[in-house]
Amino acid sequence: MNKRPITEDDLHAYVDQALSTTRRDEVAGYLEQHPDEAKRIASYRRQRDELRSALAPISEEPVPPELNLARMLDGARRPSFPVWRSAAAAVVLLAVGIAGGWSLHDMGQPAAGGIMALADEATYSYQVYAGDKGRPVEIKASDQVSLVKWVSDSLGHTISVPDLTGSGYRFMGGRVVATAHGPAGMLMYDDDRGTRLVMLTRAMTADKNAPMSSQSTGSVQRVSWSREGIGYSLVGPLSTQALNPIAHEMRRQIETNV
């Protein structure tokens, strides 16, 4: 029986020790096979521990009189507006205190299905297909019309294939790939030295209008952005200075063809 794919929510729950034993073991096995992801999740665990350590003294302090439940209820029964406002503020503070742990957890964390998840998915596609000498793409550039139709039908929106010949890269072809957030279109390019670039595009479940951002992971660089619910992530073994202009040219062509 095939196992369910590991999602960003699973990874966050793993950090919070909120998974079942079976799912925890599956995530642990996944991290063993993906050292870059394991490194990222380890940093989240350190952040969690640091936050808990920093907030421990506050959690051990006695509850302030303003948050005493009996006092809040008594204040709520009084018609005076200032007292009602104080009680309401106390309720808000109490709610913030209860939700504080999860809110702090979310600080600095990528949204599930967001731009960081897209960049990770593009990186996975690059790692799987860019090094394939036999069949890196499913449909070659010579049948670009069929490829565009296949990807567009799968994603539910019409895609365009940017022309990167001016940047020294020719279009090789592409395929549809599966991700934890739905189907994605993968386009691949290479240059005269055999350096390959992969662009992944899919519908976004979060970060639907995200500015262009760069991240490094291992030996590759990623440049990602989204516009009107469609995300794009370009991945390649180039420096930021080399990859960013190519990504800007891709975005310019894509937005021109919308």
mmCIF file of C-alpha atoms in Angstrom:
data_model
loop_
_atom_site.group_PDB
_atom_site.id
_atom_site.type_symbol
_atom_site.label_atom_id
_atom_site.label_comp_id
_atom_site.label_asym_id
_atom_site.label_seq_id
_atom_site.Cartn_x
_atom_site.Cartn_y
_atom_site.Cartn_z
ATOM 1 C CA MET A 1 0.000 0.000 0.000
ATOM 2 C CA ASN A 2 1.376 3.420 -0.938
ATOM 3 C CA LYS A 3 2.048 5.782 1.923
ATOM 4 C CA ARG A 4 0.547 9.222 2.019
ATOM 5 C CA PRO A 5 2.996 11.932 0.876
ATOM 6 C CA ILE A 6 4.693 13.935 3.602
ATOM 7 C CA THR A 7 3.221 17.447 3.657
ATOM 8 C CA GLU A 8 4.332 20.694 5.254
ATOM 9 C CA ASP A 9 1.621 20.198 7.895
ATOM 10 C CA ASP A 10 3.122 16.804 8.755
ATOM 11 C CA LEU A 11 6.541 18.392 9.196
ATOM 12 C CA HIS A 12 5.156 21.101 11.494
ATOM 13 C CA ALA A 13 3.259 18.505 13.524
ATOM 14 C CA TYR A 14 6.464 16.475 13.752
ATOM 15 C CA VAL A 15 8.229 19.500 15.258
ATOM 16 C CA ASP A 16 5.382 19.916 17.751
ATOM 17 C CA GLN A 17 5.356 16.187 18.595
ATOM 18 C CA ALA A 18 1.706 16.041 17.559
ATOM 19 C CA LEU A 19 1.819 13.026 15.227
ATOM 20 C CA SER A 20 0.729 9.478 15.808
ATOM 21 C CA THR A 21 3.531 6.981 16.314
ATOM 22 C CA THR A 22 3.085 5.545 12.824
ATOM 23 C CA ARG A 23 3.051 8.925 11.099
ATOM 24 C CA ARG A 24 5.987 10.136 13.196
ATOM 25 C CA ASP A 25 8.055 7.161 12.048
ATOM 26 C CA GLU A 26 7.086 7.837 8.418
ATOM 27 C CA VAL A 27 8.160 11.467 8.722
ATOM 28 C CA ALA A 28 11.412 10.445 10.436
ATOM 29 C CA GLY A 29 12.134 8.048 7.578
ATOM 30 C CA TYR A 30 11.384 10.792 5.056
ATOM 31 C CA LEU A 31 13.811 13.164 6.795
ATOM 32 C CA GLU A 32 16.535 10.529 6.758
ATOM 33 C CA GLN A 33 16.208 10.391 2.984
ATOM 34 C CA HIS A 34 16.060 14.185 2.572
ATOM 35 C CA PRO A 35 18.969 15.773 4.471
ATOM 36 C CA ASP A 36 18.126 19.314 3.350
ATOM 37 C CA GLU A 37 14.625 18.967 4.781
ATOM 38 C CA ALA A 38 16.042 17.377 7.941
ATOM 39 C CA LYS A 39 18.303 20.389 8.393
ATOM 40 C CA ARG A 40 15.357 22.780 7.976
ATOM 41 C CA ILE A 41 13.187 20.870 10.448
ATOM 42 C CA ALA A 42 16.061 20.725 12.945
ATOM 43 C CA SER A 43 16.261 24.522 12.811
ATOM 44 C CA TYR A 44 12.516 24.733 13.545
ATOM 45 C CA ARG A 45 12.991 22.477 16.574
ATOM 46 C CA ARG A 46 15.804 24.676 17.867
ATOM 47 C CA GLN A 47 13.599 27.724 17.382
ATOM 48 C CA ARG A 48 10.776 26.041 19.287
ATOM 49 C CA ASP A 49 13.095 25.123 22.165
ATOM 50 C CA GLU A 50 14.562 28.626 22.288
ATOM 51 C CA LEU A 51 11.090 30.180 22.418
ATOM 52 C CA ARG A 52 9.979 27.821 25.168
ATOM 53 C CA SER A 53 13.102 28.590 27.158
ATOM 54 C CA ALA A 54 12.657 32.340 26.700
ATOM 55 C CA LEU A 55 8.971 32.249 27.691
ATOM 56 C CA ALA A 56 9.328 29.806 30.576
ATOM 57 C CA PRO A 57 9.769 32.538 33.250
ATOM 58 C CA ILE A 58 6.616 34.280 32.022
ATOM 59 C CA SER A 59 4.567 31.081 32.057
ATOM 60 C CA GLU A 60 5.551 30.489 35.681
ATOM 61 C CA GLU A 61 4.442 33.935 36.874
ATOM 62 C CA PRO A 62 1.146 34.189 38.789
ATOM 63 C CA VAL A 63 -1.914 35.208 36.813
ATOM 64 C CA PRO A 64 -2.354 39.017 36.956
ATOM 65 C CA PRO A 65 -5.409 40.242 38.906
ATOM 66 C CA GLU A 66 -6.817 41.693 35.669
ATOM 67 C CA LEU A 67 -7.094 38.159 34.277
ATOM 68 C CA ASN A 68 -8.779 36.665 37.350
ATOM 69 C CA LEU A 69 -11.905 34.957 36.008
ATOM 70 C CA ALA A 70 -14.171 35.959 38.910
ATOM 71 C CA ARG A 71 -13.085 39.568 38.587
ATOM 72 C CA MET A 72 -13.655 39.524 34.840
ATOM 73 C CA LEU A 73 -17.183 38.127 35.256
ATOM 74 C CA ASP A 74 -17.974 40.680 37.938
ATOM 75 C CA GLY A 75 -16.790 43.457 35.677
ATOM 76 C CA ALA A 76 -18.846 42.133 32.799
ATOM 77 C CA ARG A 77 -22.046 42.437 34.871
ATOM 78 C CA ARG A 78 -21.479 46.140 35.465
ATOM 79 C CA PRO A 79 -23.021 48.576 32.973
ATOM 80 C CA SER A 80 -20.098 50.991 33.077
ATOM 81 C CA PHE A 81 -18.476 51.143 29.637
ATOM 82 C CA PRO A 82 -14.872 51.600 30.839
ATOM 83 C CA VAL A 83 -15.108 48.498 33.030
ATOM 84 C CA TRP A 84 -16.686 46.480 30.201
ATOM 85 C CA ARG A 85 -13.901 47.588 27.919
ATOM 86 C CA SER A 86 -11.295 46.472 30.471
ATOM 87 C CA ALA A 87 -12.960 43.073 30.806
ATOM 88 C CA ALA A 88 -13.094 42.665 27.043
ATOM 89 C CA ALA A 89 -9.439 43.571 26.797
ATOM 90 C CA ALA A 90 -8.646 40.980 29.449
ATOM 91 C CA VAL A 91 -10.538 38.336 27.499
ATOM 92 C CA VAL A 92 -8.529 39.242 24.416
ATOM 93 C CA LEU A 93 -5.298 39.005 26.399
ATOM 94 C CA LEU A 94 -6.342 35.620 27.722
ATOM 95 C CA ALA A 95 -7.115 34.396 24.208
ATOM 96 C CA VAL A 96 -3.780 35.684 22.983
ATOM 97 C CA GLY A 97 -2.053 33.900 25.846
ATOM 98 C CA ILE A 98 -3.759 30.616 25.008
ATOM 99 C CA ALA A 99 -2.934 30.929 21.306
ATOM 100 C CA GLY A 100 0.517 32.323 21.919
ATOM 101 C CA GLY A 101 2.324 29.037 21.582
ATOM 102 C CA TRP A 102 0.943 28.337 18.130
ATOM 103 C CA SER A 103 1.343 31.952 17.023
ATOM 104 C CA LEU A 104 5.001 31.926 17.986
ATOM 105 C CA HIS A 105 5.354 28.617 16.224
ATOM 106 C CA ASP A 106 4.063 30.183 13.028
ATOM 107 C CA MET A 107 6.505 33.105 13.148
ATOM 108 C CA GLY A 108 9.075 32.543 10.463
ATOM 109 C CA GLN A 109 7.397 29.331 9.308
ATOM 110 C CA PRO A 110 6.372 28.924 5.667
ATOM 111 C CA ALA A 111 2.643 28.745 5.045
ATOM 112 C CA ALA A 112 1.434 25.302 3.993
ATOM 113 C CA GLY A 113 1.126 25.414 0.227
ATOM 114 C CA GLY A 114 2.911 28.773 0.194
ATOM 115 C CA ILE A 115 5.905 30.082 -1.678
ATOM 116 C CA MET A 116 8.469 28.147 0.376
ATOM 117 C CA ALA A 117 6.597 24.894 -0.223
ATOM 118 C CA LEU A 118 6.592 25.668 -3.948
ATOM 119 C CA ALA A 119 10.337 26.337 -3.879
ATOM 120 C CA ASP A 120 10.909 23.007 -2.108
ATOM 121 C CA GLU A 121 8.776 21.184 -4.679
ATOM 122 C CA ALA A 122 10.702 22.821 -7.518
ATOM 123 C CA THR A 123 13.943 21.738 -5.857
ATOM 124 C CA TYR A 124 12.709 18.142 -5.586
ATOM 125 C CA SER A 125 11.798 18.165 -9.279
ATOM 126 C CA TYR A 126 15.218 19.538 -10.125
ATOM 127 C CA GLN A 127 16.933 16.856 -8.028
ATOM 128 C CA VAL A 128 14.897 14.068 -9.633
ATOM 129 C CA TYR A 129 14.884 15.122 -13.279
ATOM 130 C CA ALA A 130 17.768 17.516 -13.989
ATOM 131 C CA GLY A 131 20.373 14.791 -13.597
ATOM 132 C CA ASP A 132 18.470 12.263 -15.704
ATOM 133 C CA LYS A 133 20.515 11.613 -18.853
ATOM 134 C CA GLY A 134 17.925 9.372 -20.477
ATOM 135 C CA ARG A 135 14.532 11.016 -20.092
ATOM 136 C CA PRO A 136 14.670 14.284 -18.160
ATOM 137 C CA VAL A 137 11.444 15.522 -19.823
ATOM 138 C CA GLU A 138 8.272 13.679 -20.794
ATOM 139 C CA ILE A 139 7.481 15.843 -23.831
ATOM 140 C CA LYS A 140 10.328 17.448 -25.769
ATOM 141 C CA ALA A 141 10.522 21.031 -26.965
ATOM 142 C CA SER A 142 9.801 19.879 -30.523
ATOM 143 C CA ASP A 143 6.234 19.103 -29.379
ATOM 144 C CA GLN A 144 5.748 22.264 -27.336
ATOM 145 C CA VAL A 145 2.104 22.658 -28.357
ATOM 146 C CA SER A 146 1.196 19.286 -26.844
ATOM 147 C CA LEU A 147 3.184 20.029 -23.700
ATOM 148 C CA VAL A 148 1.493 23.397 -23.157
ATOM 149 C CA LYS A 149 -1.946 21.819 -23.606
ATOM 150 C CA TRP A 150 -1.153 18.956 -21.203
ATOM 151 C CA VAL A 151 0.189 21.243 -18.485
ATOM 152 C CA SER A 152 -2.543 23.863 -18.969
ATOM 153 C CA ASP A 153 -5.317 21.254 -18.795
ATOM 154 C CA SER A 154 -3.776 19.690 -15.676
ATOM 155 C CA LEU A 155 -3.359 23.009 -13.862
ATOM 156 C CA GLY A 156 -6.628 24.568 -14.992
ATOM 157 C CA HIS A 157 -4.956 27.670 -16.391
ATOM 158 C CA THR A 158 -3.058 28.416 -19.584
ATOM 159 C CA ILE A 159 0.708 28.459 -19.269
ATOM 160 C CA SER A 160 3.325 29.971 -21.557
ATOM 161 C CA VAL A 161 6.884 28.812 -22.149
ATOM 162 C CA PRO A 162 9.399 31.625 -21.641
ATOM 163 C CA ASP A 163 12.120 31.956 -24.274
ATOM 164 C CA LEU A 164 15.520 32.066 -22.564
ATOM 165 C CA THR A 165 17.740 32.005 -25.634
ATOM 166 C CA GLY A 166 18.753 35.571 -24.865
ATOM 167 C CA SER A 167 20.054 34.339 -21.505
ATOM 168 C CA GLY A 168 21.949 31.472 -23.093
ATOM 169 C CA TYR A 169 19.441 28.687 -22.313
ATOM 170 C CA ARG A 170 17.336 26.645 -24.714
ATOM 171 C CA PHE A 171 14.030 24.990 -23.883
ATOM 172 C CA MET A 172 14.278 21.195 -23.517
ATOM 173 C CA GLY A 173 10.662 20.310 -22.748
ATOM 174 C CA GLY A 174 8.732 19.383 -19.635
ATOM 175 C CA ARG A 175 6.112 17.285 -17.896
ATOM 176 C CA VAL A 176 3.352 17.356 -15.285
ATOM 177 C CA VAL A 177 4.522 16.372 -11.803
ATOM 178 C CA ALA A 178 2.580 15.598 -8.641
ATOM 179 C CA THR A 179 3.039 17.691 -5.499
ATOM 180 C CA ALA A 180 1.442 17.695 -2.069
ATOM 181 C CA HIS A 181 -0.590 20.714 -3.226
ATOM 182 C CA GLY A 182 -1.810 19.426 -6.567
ATOM 183 C CA PRO A 183 -0.384 18.997 -10.064
ATOM 184 C CA ALA A 184 2.434 21.235 -11.227
ATOM 185 C CA GLY A 185 4.002 21.936 -14.587
ATOM 186 C CA MET A 186 7.758 21.443 -14.883
ATOM 187 C CA LEU A 187 9.724 23.163 -17.659
ATOM 188 C CA MET A 188 13.424 22.427 -18.213
ATOM 189 C CA TYR A 189 16.170 24.408 -19.924
ATOM 190 C CA ASP A 190 19.873 23.835 -20.559
ATOM 191 C CA ASP A 191 22.865 25.682 -21.978
ATOM 192 C CA ASP A 192 25.834 24.661 -24.135
ATOM 193 C CA ARG A 193 27.688 23.367 -21.064
ATOM 194 C CA GLY A 194 24.861 21.067 -20.028
ATOM 195 C CA THR A 195 23.761 23.225 -17.078
ATOM 196 C CA ARG A 196 20.072 22.629 -16.505
ATOM 197 C CA LEU A 197 17.411 24.865 -14.998
ATOM 198 C CA VAL A 198 13.954 23.783 -13.857
ATOM 199 C CA MET A 199 10.896 25.976 -13.472
ATOM 200 C CA LEU A 200 7.867 24.664 -11.582
ATOM 201 C CA THR A 201 4.445 26.312 -11.732
ATOM 202 C CA ARG A 202 1.199 25.458 -9.967
ATOM 203 C CA ALA A 203 -1.884 26.982 -8.377
ATOM 204 C CA MET A 204 -1.190 28.404 -4.917
ATOM 205 C CA THR A 205 -3.186 27.562 -1.797
ATOM 206 C CA ALA A 206 -1.346 30.326 0.110
ATOM 207 C CA ASP A 207 0.899 33.282 -0.764
ATOM 208 C CA LYS A 208 -1.184 33.915 -3.867
ATOM 209 C CA ASN A 209 0.587 37.193 -4.624
ATOM 210 C CA ALA A 210 4.150 36.916 -3.381
ATOM 211 C CA PRO A 211 7.087 39.095 -4.454
ATOM 212 C CA MET A 212 10.141 37.491 -5.981
ATOM 213 C CA SER A 213 12.445 35.987 -3.365
ATOM 214 C CA SER A 214 15.673 33.964 -3.462
ATOM 215 C CA GLN A 215 16.762 31.049 -1.296
ATOM 216 C CA SER A 216 19.733 28.704 -1.329
ATOM 217 C CA THR A 217 19.570 25.020 -0.490
ATOM 218 C CA GLY A 218 22.518 22.718 -0.886
ATOM 219 C CA SER A 219 24.219 23.391 -4.220
ATOM 220 C CA VAL A 220 21.223 25.025 -5.901
ATOM 221 C CA GLN A 221 19.571 28.408 -5.847
ATOM 222 C CA ARG A 222 15.806 29.043 -6.034
ATOM 223 C CA VAL A 223 13.953 32.163 -7.158
ATOM 224 C CA SER A 224 10.200 32.061 -6.482
ATOM 225 C CA TRP A 225 7.188 34.327 -6.842
ATOM 226 C CA SER A 226 3.426 34.217 -7.408
ATOM 227 C CA ARG A 227 0.822 36.341 -9.116
ATOM 228 C CA GLU A 228 -2.965 36.098 -8.934
ATOM 229 C CA GLY A 229 -2.902 32.617 -7.435
ATOM 230 C CA ILE A 230 -0.279 31.083 -9.736
ATOM 231 C CA GLY A 231 3.201 30.377 -8.393
ATOM 232 C CA TYR A 232 6.531 30.020 -10.156
ATOM 233 C CA SER A 233 9.875 28.767 -8.896
ATOM 234 C CA LEU A 234 13.091 28.623 -10.910
ATOM 235 C CA VAL A 235 15.843 26.324 -9.637
ATOM 236 C CA GLY A 236 19.400 25.830 -10.846
ATOM 237 C CA PRO A 237 23.044 25.377 -9.836
ATOM 238 C CA LEU A 238 23.842 29.056 -10.334
ATOM 239 C CA SER A 239 24.687 31.964 -8.076
ATOM 240 C CA THR A 240 21.998 34.413 -7.008
ATOM 241 C CA GLN A 241 23.529 37.037 -9.278
ATOM 242 C CA ALA A 242 23.288 34.685 -12.271
ATOM 243 C CA LEU A 243 19.847 33.170 -11.601
ATOM 244 C CA ASN A 244 17.943 36.307 -10.594
ATOM 245 C CA PRO A 245 18.141 38.057 -14.001
ATOM 246 C CA ILE A 246 16.900 34.879 -15.702
ATOM 247 C CA ALA A 247 13.966 34.667 -13.274
ATOM 248 C CA HIS A 248 13.133 38.339 -13.893
ATOM 249 C CA GLU A 249 13.118 37.699 -17.650
ATOM 250 C CA MET A 250 10.828 34.693 -17.187
ATOM 251 C CA ARG A 251 8.422 36.705 -15.070
ATOM 252 C CA ARG A 252 8.415 39.542 -17.608
ATOM 253 C CA GLN A 253 7.510 37.179 -20.443
ATOM 254 C CA ILE A 254 4.901 35.305 -18.392
ATOM 255 C CA GLU A 255 3.149 38.529 -17.332
ATOM 256 C CA THR A 256 3.296 39.850 -20.884
ATOM 257 C CA ASN A 257 1.540 36.727 -22.159
ATOM 258 C CA VAL A 258 -1.201 36.692 -19.499
#
